[in-house]
CSV table of C-alpha atoms in Angstrom, one decimal:
chain,number,residue,atom,x,y,z
A,291,MET,CA,40.2,19.1,-28.2
A,292,SER,CA,37.7,21.7,-28.6
A,293,SER,CA,35.7,19.2,-30.8
A,294,VAL,CA,36.0,16.6,-28.2
A,295,SER,CA,34.8,18.9,-25.6
A,296,ALA,CA,31.8,19.6,-28.0
A,297,VAL,CA,30.8,16.3,-28.3
A,298,SER,CA,31.5,15.3,-24.7
A,299,ARG,CA,29.1,18.0,-23.1
A,300,PRO,CA,25.9,17.0,-24.6
A,301,ALA,CA,26.6,13.4,-23.8
A,302,LEU,CA,27.6,14.1,-20.2
A,303,ARG,CA,24.3,16.2,-20.0
A,304,HIS,CA,22.4,13.2,-21.4
A,305,VAL,CA,23.9,11.0,-18.9
A,306,LEU,CA,23.4,13.2,-16.0
A,307,THR,CA,19.7,13.8,-16.9
A,308,HIS,CA,19.0,10.4,-16.8
A,309,LEU,CA,20.4,9.7,-13.4
A,310,VAL,CA,17.8,12.3,-12.0
A,311,THR,CA,15.4,9.2,-11.8
A,312,PRO,CA,17.4,6.6,-9.7
A,313,LEU,CA,18.8,9.6,-7.4
A,314,LEU,CA,15.1,10.7,-6.8
A,315,MET,CA,13.7,7.2,-6.6
A,316,CYS,CA,16.6,6.6,-3.6
A,317,LEU,CA,15.3,9.7,-1.9
A,318,GLY,CA,11.5,8.7,-2.4
A,319,MET,CA,11.9,4.8,-1.4
A,320,GLY,CA,14.0,6.1,1.3
A,321,ILE,CA,11.7,8.6,2.8
A,322,ALA,CA,8.5,6.5,2.1
A,323,TYR,CA,9.6,3.4,3.6
A,324,LEU,CA,11.3,4.7,6.6
A,325,SER,CA,8.5,7.2,7.4
A,326,ALA,CA,6.2,4.1,7.2
A,327,PHE,CA,7.9,1.6,8.9
A,328,HIS,CA,10.2,3.0,11.4
A,329,ALA,CA,9.1,2.8,15.2
A,330,PRO,CA,5.8,1.0,14.8
A,331,ALA,CA,3.5,1.8,17.7
A,332,PRO,CA,-0.1,1.2,18.2
A,333,HIS,CA,-2.7,4.0,17.7
A,334,GLN,CA,-6.1,3.0,19.0
A,335,LEU,CA,-5.5,-0.6,18.2
A,336,PRO,CA,-8.8,-2.5,18.8
A,337,VAL,CA,-9.0,-4.9,21.6
A,338,ALA,CA,-11.8,-6.5,23.9
A,339,VAL,CA,-12.0,-8.2,27.5
A,340,VAL,CA,-14.4,-10.9,27.6
A,341,GLY,CA,-17.0,-10.5,30.5
A,342,GLN,CA,-19.9,-8.6,31.6
A,343,GLY,CA,-19.3,-8.4,35.4
A,344,PRO,CA,-17.3,-5.5,37.2
A,345,GLN,CA,-14.2,-7.5,37.2
A,346,ALA,CA,-13.9,-7.3,33.0
A,347,GLN,CA,-15.1,-3.5,33.3
A,348,VAL,CA,-12.4,-2.7,35.8
A,349,LEU,CA,-9.5,-4.7,33.8
A,350,ALA,CA,-10.9,-2.8,30.5
A,351,GLN,CA,-10.7,0.6,31.9
A,352,THR,CA,-7.4,0.1,33.8
A,353,LEU,CA,-5.8,-1.0,30.2
A,354,LYS,CA,-7.2,2.0,28.5
A,355,ASP,CA,-5.8,4.3,31.2
A,356,LYS,CA,-2.3,3.0,31.0
A,357,ALA,CA,-2.4,2.5,27.1
A,358,GLY,CA,-3.8,6.2,26.6
A,359,ASP,CA,-3.9,6.7,22.8
A,360,GLY,CA,-2.3,3.0,22.3
A,361,LEU,CA,-5.2,0.8,22.6
A,362,ASP,CA,-9.1,0.9,22.1
A,363,VAL,CA,-10.1,-1.2,24.9
A,364,THR,CA,-13.9,-2.5,24.8
A,365,THR,CA,-15.6,-5.3,26.3
A,366,ALA,CA,-17.5,-8.4,24.9
A,367,ALA,CA,-20.3,-10.0,26.7
A,368,ASP,CA,-18.8,-13.4,26.2
A,369,SER,CA,-16.5,-15.5,23.9
A,370,ASP,CA,-19.1,-16.1,21.1
A,371,ALA,CA,-19.5,-12.4,20.7
A,372,ALA,CA,-15.7,-11.6,20.7
A,373,ARG,CA,-15.1,-14.4,18.1
A,374,GLN,CA,-17.9,-12.8,15.9
A,375,ARG,CA,-16.2,-9.4,16.4
A,376,LEU,CA,-12.9,-10.7,15.4
A,377,LEU,CA,-14.0,-12.7,12.5
A,378,ASP,CA,-15.5,-9.3,11.4
A,379,ARG,CA,-12.2,-7.8,11.8
A,380,ASP,CA,-13.3,-5.3,14.2
A,381,LEU,CA,-11.1,-6.5,17.0
A,382,VAL,CA,-7.4,-7.5,16.7
A,383,ALA,CA,-7.3,-9.4,19.8
A,384,ALA,CA,-9.8,-10.5,22.7
A,385,TYR,CA,-8.9,-11.2,26.2
A,386,VAL,CA,-10.7,-13.8,28.3
A,387,PRO,CA,-9.6,-13.4,32.0
A,388,ASP,CA,-10.0,-17.0,33.4
A,389,ALA,CA,-8.5,-17.4,37.0
A,390,ASP,CA,-7.1,-20.5,35.8
A,391,ALA,CA,-6.2,-20.1,32.1
A,392,PRO,CA,-6.1,-16.6,30.9
A,393,THR,CA,-6.6,-16.8,26.8
A,394,LEU,CA,-6.2,-14.5,24.0
A,395,LEU,CA,-8.2,-14.9,21.0
A,396,VAL,CA,-6.8,-13.7,18.0
A,397,ALA,CA,-7.2,-13.7,14.1
A,398,THR,CA,-3.4,-13.6,12.7
A,399,ALA,CA,-5.0,-13.4,9.2
A,400,ASN,CA,-6.0,-10.1,9.9
A,401,SER,CA,-2.5,-9.0,10.6
A,402,GLU,CA,0.4,-11.0,12.2
A,403,THR,CA,2.0,-7.7,13.6
A,404,SER,CA,-1.0,-6.4,15.1
A,405,ALA,CA,-1.9,-9.7,16.7
A,406,SER,CA,1.6,-9.7,18.0
A,407,ALA,CA,1.5,-6.4,19.3
A,408,ALA,CA,-1.6,-7.3,21.3
A,409,GLU,CA,-0.3,-10.5,22.6
A,410,LYS,CA,2.7,-8.5,24.2
A,411,VAL,CA,0.2,-6.4,25.9
A,412,PHE,CA,-1.9,-9.3,27.5
A,413,THR,CA,1.2,-11.4,28.3
A,414,GLN,CA,1.9,-8.7,30.8
A,415,VAL,CA,-1.6,-9.0,32.1
A,416,ALA,CA,-1.7,-12.7,32.4
A,417,ALA,CA,1.6,-12.4,34.2
A,418,HIS,CA,0.2,-10.4,36.7
A,419,GLN,CA,-2.2,-13.0,37.6
A,420,GLY,CA,0.7,-15.4,37.8
A,421,LYS,CA,-0.5,-17.5,35.1
A,422,PRO,CA,1.0,-18.3,31.4
A,423,LEU,CA,-1.0,-16.6,28.6
A,424,ALA,CA,-2.5,-19.1,26.1
A,425,VAL,CA,-3.5,-18.0,22.5
A,426,GLN,CA,-6.2,-19.4,20.4
A,427,GLU,CA,-6.2,-18.9,16.7
A,428,LEU,CA,-9.6,-18.2,15.0
A,429,THR,CA,-8.1,-18.1,11.3
A,430,PRO,CA,-5.5,-21.0,10.7
A,431,LEU,CA,-3.2,-19.9,7.8
A,432,PRO,CA,-2.0,-22.3,4.8
A,433,ALA,CA,1.1,-24.2,5.5
A,434,GLY,CA,2.7,-22.1,2.5
A,435,ASP,CA,1.8,-18.9,4.3
A,436,PRO,CA,2.4,-19.3,8.4
A,437,THR,CA,2.6,-15.7,8.7
A,438,GLY,CA,-0.1,-14.5,6.5
A,439,GLN,CA,2.5,-12.0,4.7
A,440,GLY,CA,2.5,-13.9,1.6
A,441,LEU,CA,-0.4,-12.1,0.1
A,442,PHE,CA,1.8,-8.8,0.4
A,443,PHE,CA,4.2,-10.1,-1.9
A,444,LEU,CA,1.6,-11.1,-4.6
A,445,LEU,CA,0.6,-7.5,-4.4
A,446,VAL,CA,4.2,-6.9,-5.2
A,447,ALA,CA,4.3,-9.0,-8.1
A,448,LEU,CA,1.1,-7.8,-9.7
A,449,SER,CA,2.4,-4.3,-9.1
A,450,ILE,CA,5.8,-4.6,-10.9
A,451,GLY,CA,4.3,-6.5,-13.9
A,452,SER,CA,1.6,-3.8,-14.0
A,453,TYR,CA,3.8,-0.4,-14.0
A,454,GLY,CA,6.6,-2.2,-15.7
A,455,SER,CA,4.4,-2.8,-18.7
A,456,VAL,CA,3.5,0.8,-18.9
A,457,ALA,CA,6.9,2.0,-20.6
A,458,VAL,CA,6.3,-0.6,-23.3
A,459,LEU,CA,2.8,0.6,-23.9
A,460,GLY,CA,3.5,4.2,-23.7
A,461,ALA,CA,6.9,4.4,-25.7
A,462,ALA,CA,6.9,1.4,-28.1
A,463,GLY,CA,3.1,1.9,-28.4
A,464,ALA,CA,3.0,5.4,-29.2
A,465,ALA,CA,2.2,5.1,-32.9
A,466,LEU,CA,-0.9,3.0,-31.6
A,467,ALA,CA,-4.5,4.8,-31.2
A,468,MET,CA,-5.1,5.1,-27.6
A,469,ARG,CA,-7.9,2.8,-27.4
A,470,VAL,CA,-5.8,0.0,-29.0
A,471,ARG,CA,-3.1,0.6,-26.3
A,472,ALA,CA,-6.1,0.7,-23.9
A,473,LEU,CA,-7.1,-2.9,-24.9
A,474,LEU,CA,-3.5,-4.0,-25.0
A,475,GLY,CA,-3.5,-2.8,-21.2
A,476,LEU,CA,-6.4,-5.2,-20.4
A,477,GLY,CA,-4.9,-8.1,-22.1
A,478,VAL,CA,-1.6,-7.3,-20.0
A,479,ALA,CA,-3.4,-7.1,-17.0
A,480,LEU,CA,-5.3,-10.5,-17.6
A,481,VAL,CA,-1.7,-11.9,-18.3
A,482,VAL,CA,0.0,-10.5,-14.8
A,483,SER,CA,-3.3,-11.6,-13.0
A,484,LEU,CA,-3.0,-15.2,-14.2
A,485,LEU,CA,0.3,-15.3,-13.4
A,486,GLY,CA,0.0,-14.0,-10.0
A,487,THR,CA,-2.7,-16.4,-9.0
A,488,ALA,CA,-1.1,-19.6,-10.5
A,489,LEU,CA,2.1,-18.4,-7.9
A,490,ALA,CA,-0.2,-17.6,-5.1
A,491,GLY,CA,-2.1,-20.9,-5.7
A,492,PRO,CA,-0.9,-24.1,-7.4
A,493,VAL,CA,3.0,-23.1,-7.4
A,494,PHE,CA,3.7,-21.8,-3.7
A,495,HIS,CA,0.2,-22.5,-2.1
A,496,LEU,CA,-0.1,-19.2,-0.5
A,497,VAL,CA,-3.8,-19.7,-1.1
A,498,ASP,CA,-5.5,-22.8,-0.9
A,499,HIS,CA,-8.9,-22.0,-1.9
A,500,GLY,CA,-11.0,-19.2,-3.5
A,501,LEU,CA,-8.5,-18.6,-6.3
A,502,LEU,CA,-11.5,-17.4,-8.6
A,503,GLY,CA,-11.9,-14.4,-6.5
A,504,VAL,CA,-8.1,-13.8,-6.0
A,505,TRP,CA,-7.8,-13.8,-9.5
A,506,ALA,CA,-10.7,-11.2,-10.5
A,507,MET,CA,-9.4,-8.9,-7.8
A,508,SER,CA,-5.8,-9.3,-9.3
A,509,TRP,CA,-7.3,-8.4,-12.7
A,510,LEU,CA,-9.1,-5.4,-11.4
A,511,TYR,CA,-5.8,-4.1,-9.5
A,512,SER,CA,-3.6,-4.5,-12.3
A,513,ALA,CA,-5.7,-3.1,-15.2
A,514,GLY,CA,-5.9,-0.1,-12.9
A,515,ILE,CA,-2.5,0.6,-12.8
A,516,VAL,CA,-2.0,-0.3,-16.4
A,517,ALA,CA,-4.9,2.1,-17.2
A,518,ILE,CA,-3.6,4.9,-15.3
A,519,GLY,CA,0.0,4.5,-16.2
A,520,THR,CA,-0.9,4.1,-20.1
A,521,ALA,CA,-2.7,7.4,-19.9
A,522,LEU,CA,-0.2,9.4,-17.5
A,523,HIS,CA,2.7,8.7,-20.4
A,524,ALA,CA,0.6,11.0,-22.8
A,525,PHE,CA,1.4,13.6,-20.5
A,526,LEU,CA,4.7,12.9,-18.6
A,527,GLY,CA,6.7,10.9,-21.3
A,528,ARG,CA,9.9,9.2,-19.8
A,529,TRP,CA,9.0,10.9,-16.1
A,530,THR,CA,6.0,8.5,-16.2
A,531,THR,CA,8.1,5.4,-14.6
A,532,LEU,CA,9.1,7.8,-11.7
A,533,THR,CA,5.6,8.6,-11.2
A,534,MET,CA,4.4,5.4,-11.4
A,535,MET,CA,7.0,4.3,-8.6
A,536,ALA,CA,5.7,6.8,-6.3
A,537,LEU,CA,2.4,6.1,-7.0
A,538,PHE,CA,2.4,2.2,-6.9
A,539,VAL,CA,5.5,1.4,-4.9
A,540,MET,CA,6.3,4.3,-2.5
A,541,LEU,CA,2.7,5.1,-1.1
A,542,ASN,CA,1.2,1.7,-2.1
A,543,PHE,CA,3.4,-0.9,-0.5
A,544,THR,CA,3.7,1.2,2.6
A,545,SER,CA,0.0,1.7,3.1
A,546,SER,CA,-1.1,-1.7,2.0
A,547,GLY,CA,-1.3,-3.2,5.3
A,548,GLY,CA,0.9,-5.9,4.2
A,549,ILE,CA,3.6,-5.2,6.7
A,550,PHE,CA,2.0,-3.2,9.6
A,551,GLN,CA,-1.7,-2.4,9.9
A,552,PRO,CA,-2.8,1.1,9.8
A,553,GLU,CA,-3.3,0.8,13.8
A,554,LEU,CA,0.7,0.8,14.0
A,555,GLN,CA,1.3,3.5,11.5
A,556,ASN,CA,1.4,7.3,11.6
A,557,GLY,CA,-1.8,9.1,10.6
A,558,PHE,CA,-0.7,9.5,6.7
A,559,TYR,CA,-0.5,6.1,5.9
A,560,ARG,CA,-3.3,5.2,8.0
A,561,ALA,CA,-5.3,7.7,5.9
A,562,LEU,CA,-4.0,6.5,2.8
A,563,HIS,CA,-5.0,2.9,3.8
A,564,SER,CA,-8.4,4.0,3.5
A,565,PHE,CA,-8.8,4.6,-0.2
A,566,TRP,CA,-5.4,3.6,-2.1
A,567,ASN,CA,-5.7,0.7,-4.5
A,568,GLY,CA,-3.1,-1.7,-2.9
A,569,ALA,CA,-5.1,-1.6,0.4
A,570,GLY,CA,-8.3,-2.3,-1.5
A,571,PHE,CA,-6.5,-5.2,-2.9
A,572,LEU,CA,-4.7,-6.8,0.0
A,573,GLU,CA,-7.6,-6.5,2.5
A,574,GLY,CA,-10.1,-7.6,0.0
A,575,VAL,CA,-8.1,-10.9,-0.8
A,576,ARG,CA,-7.8,-11.2,2.9
A,577,ASP,CA,-11.5,-10.8,3.6
A,578,HIS,CA,-12.3,-13.1,0.8
A,579,VAL,CA,-10.0,-15.7,1.6
A,580,TYR,CA,-9.6,-15.7,5.2
A,581,PHE,CA,-12.8,-14.5,6.6
A,582,GLY,CA,-15.5,-15.4,4.0
A,583,GLY,CA,-16.2,-12.2,2.5
A,584,ARG,CA,-17.8,-10.8,5.6
A,585,ALA,CA,-15.8,-8.2,6.6
A,586,GLY,CA,-16.1,-5.3,4.1
A,587,LEU,CA,-15.3,-7.2,0.7
A,588,GLY,CA,-17.7,-4.8,-1.1
A,589,GLY,CA,-16.1,-1.9,0.1
A,590,HIS,CA,-12.6,-2.9,-0.9
A,591,VAL,CA,-13.7,-4.4,-4.4
A,592,ALA,CA,-15.1,-0.9,-4.7
A,593,THR,CA,-12.1,0.7,-4.2
A,594,LEU,CA,-10.5,-1.3,-7.1
A,595,PHE,CA,-13.2,-0.3,-9.4
A,596,GLY,CA,-13.0,3.4,-8.4
A,597,TRP,CA,-9.1,3.2,-9.2
A,598,LEU,CA,-10.0,1.3,-12.6
A,599,ALA,CA,-12.6,4.4,-13.2
A,600,ALA,CA,-9.8,6.9,-12.7
A,601,GLY,CA,-7.8,5.2,-15.2
A,602,ALA,CA,-10.5,5.1,-17.8
A,603,VAL,CA,-11.2,8.6,-17.3
A,604,LEU,CA,-7.5,9.6,-17.8
A,605,LEU,CA,-7.5,7.5,-21.0
A,606,LEU,CA,-9.8,9.6,-22.3
A,607,ALA,CA,-8.2,12.8,-21.4
A,608,ALA,CA,-4.9,11.6,-22.8
A,609,ALA,CA,-6.8,10.4,-26.3
A,610,ARG,CA,-8.2,13.8,-26.4
A,611,THR,CA,-4.7,15.4,-26.1
A,612,GLU,CA,-3.0,13.1,-28.5
A,613,ARG,CA,-5.8,14.2,-31.1
A,614,LYS,CA,-5.2,17.9,-30.6
A,615,ARG,CA,-1.2,17.3,-30.9
A,616,ALA,CA,-1.7,15.5,-33.9
A,617,LEU,CA,-3.9,18.1,-35.4
A,618,ALA,CA,-1.9,20.9,-34.4
A,619,PRO,CA,0.7,20.6,-37.3
A,620,ALA,CA,-2.2,20.9,-39.6
A,621,LEU,CA,-3.6,24.2,-38.3
A,622,ALA,CA,-0.2,25.7,-38.0
A,623,PRO,CA,0.6,28.7,-40.6
A,624,ALA,CA,2.3,27.3,-43.8
A,625,PRO,CA,6.0,28.0,-44.0
A,626,ALA,CA,7.5,30.5,-46.5
A,627,PRO,CA,8.3,29.0,-49.7
A,628,ALA,CA,11.8,27.1,-49.6
A,629,PRO,CA,14.6,28.4,-52.0
A,630,ALA,CA,15.0,26.8,-55.1
A,631,VAL,CA,16.9,23.6,-55.6
A,632,VAL,CA,18.2,21.3,-58.1
A,633,PRO,CA,15.4,18.6,-59.0
A,634,GLY,CA,16.0,15.3,-57.3
A,635,ALA,CA,18.4,17.3,-54.6
A,636,GLU,CA,15.5,17.9,-52.2
A,637,GLN,CA,14.4,14.5,-51.9
A,638,ALA,CA,18.0,13.4,-51.3
A,639,ALA,CA,18.5,15.8,-48.6
A,640,GLU,CA,15.3,15.1,-46.9
A,641,GLN,CA,15.1,11.5,-46.4
A,642,PRO,CA,18.6,11.3,-43.9
A,643,ALA,CA,16.8,13.8,-42.0
A,644,ASP,CA,13.5,11.7,-41.9
A,645,ARG,CA,15.6,8.9,-41.1
A,646,SER,CA,17.3,10.7,-38.2
A,647,VAL,CA,14.5,11.9,-36.6
A,648,GLU,CA,12.8,8.3,-36.7
A,649,GLN,CA,15.9,7.0,-35.5
A,650,LEU,CA,16.1,9.6,-32.4
A,651,ALA,CA,12.5,8.8,-31.7
A,652,ALA,CA,13.3,5.0,-31.5
A,653,GLU,CA,16.3,5.3,-29.5
A,654,ALA,CA,14.1,7.6,-27.0
A,655,ALA,CA,11.9,5.2,-26.8
A,656,GLU,CA,14.2,2.4,-26.2
A,657,GLU,CA,16.1,4.5,-23.5
A,658,GLU,CA,12.6,4.8,-21.9
A,659,MET,CA,11.9,1.2,-21.8
A,660,GLU,CA,15.8,0.2,-20.5
A,661,GLU,CA,15.4,2.7,-17.7
A,662,ALA,CA,11.9,1.1,-16.6
A,663,VAL,CA,13.1,-2.3,-16.8
A,664,GLY,CA,16.0,-1.0,-14.7
A,665,VAL,CA,13.9,0.6,-12.3
């Protein structure tokens, strides 16, 4: 009975240790998603009232007073100026207070949820005039993505393909030099980006033009994630998967602007949106596909390059760390002489031990990959 307990205790400890990852993921995902998406409310949502006369000024000031911090209300000289600001993504909506047909100008490709929030506000304004609100869309979306949120799910697919490959490169590829793993990572990112672009374009028609730019940003985005993950594996080992989930799922998807723009989220996620790689990719693709690259595309591409550069720096640090680890046994003091043994017995004794170490390492790598796939 005692022998059974002696065997079962290490096995039980092993299982419980591996259960820590999914339980921490449950906690982290719950906190991240619920804190990011519960009770969305406008915070300085940029809208405009079209007109130069006192009527437009009074309406804008009235809306600002009633909404408080919820709306950032300005005026636009005319409809053309309002359209320009919408296409530059400086506005979410612009209200034209026509006495006969009040109209709301929107660019849904910027954010469908933000446009809907603005429409609710100005529907009430038009109702006070006793008129129905007409909505004019400035950025028609493709039939394959009528809400404009399909690009968010492209982001999800690219992210999963990228961080899911890290466990393989880090665990199964541990025997390879870091530069080889880095090159393999670039190749994996290329394949992931090509798959994502094909799905977004000819397969599901989320994007009907500009596929070359979508592919280039997809590759940058994926390469940054793979580089960071491959490097972190040298330091974190089996905890890399959980770390990647935190960085590129919990904090990434929630701050990307795919569901809610930062104006509908709390300050923490609004801050992340300004520099996180998922937001850089998603907003960059939106700018490129729907707004002709006129609304800050360069800044979003720079964000993606910044994350890739961070990955390159981490890869250099990881390579240096692995070199030091490899040299450590050679620099260690020589062990004391072993007792004499019968010739041939030492080799027979060492071989099973060597095989055992190799087998344990292979099993650990296999467990890590299975855990990553399960995630």
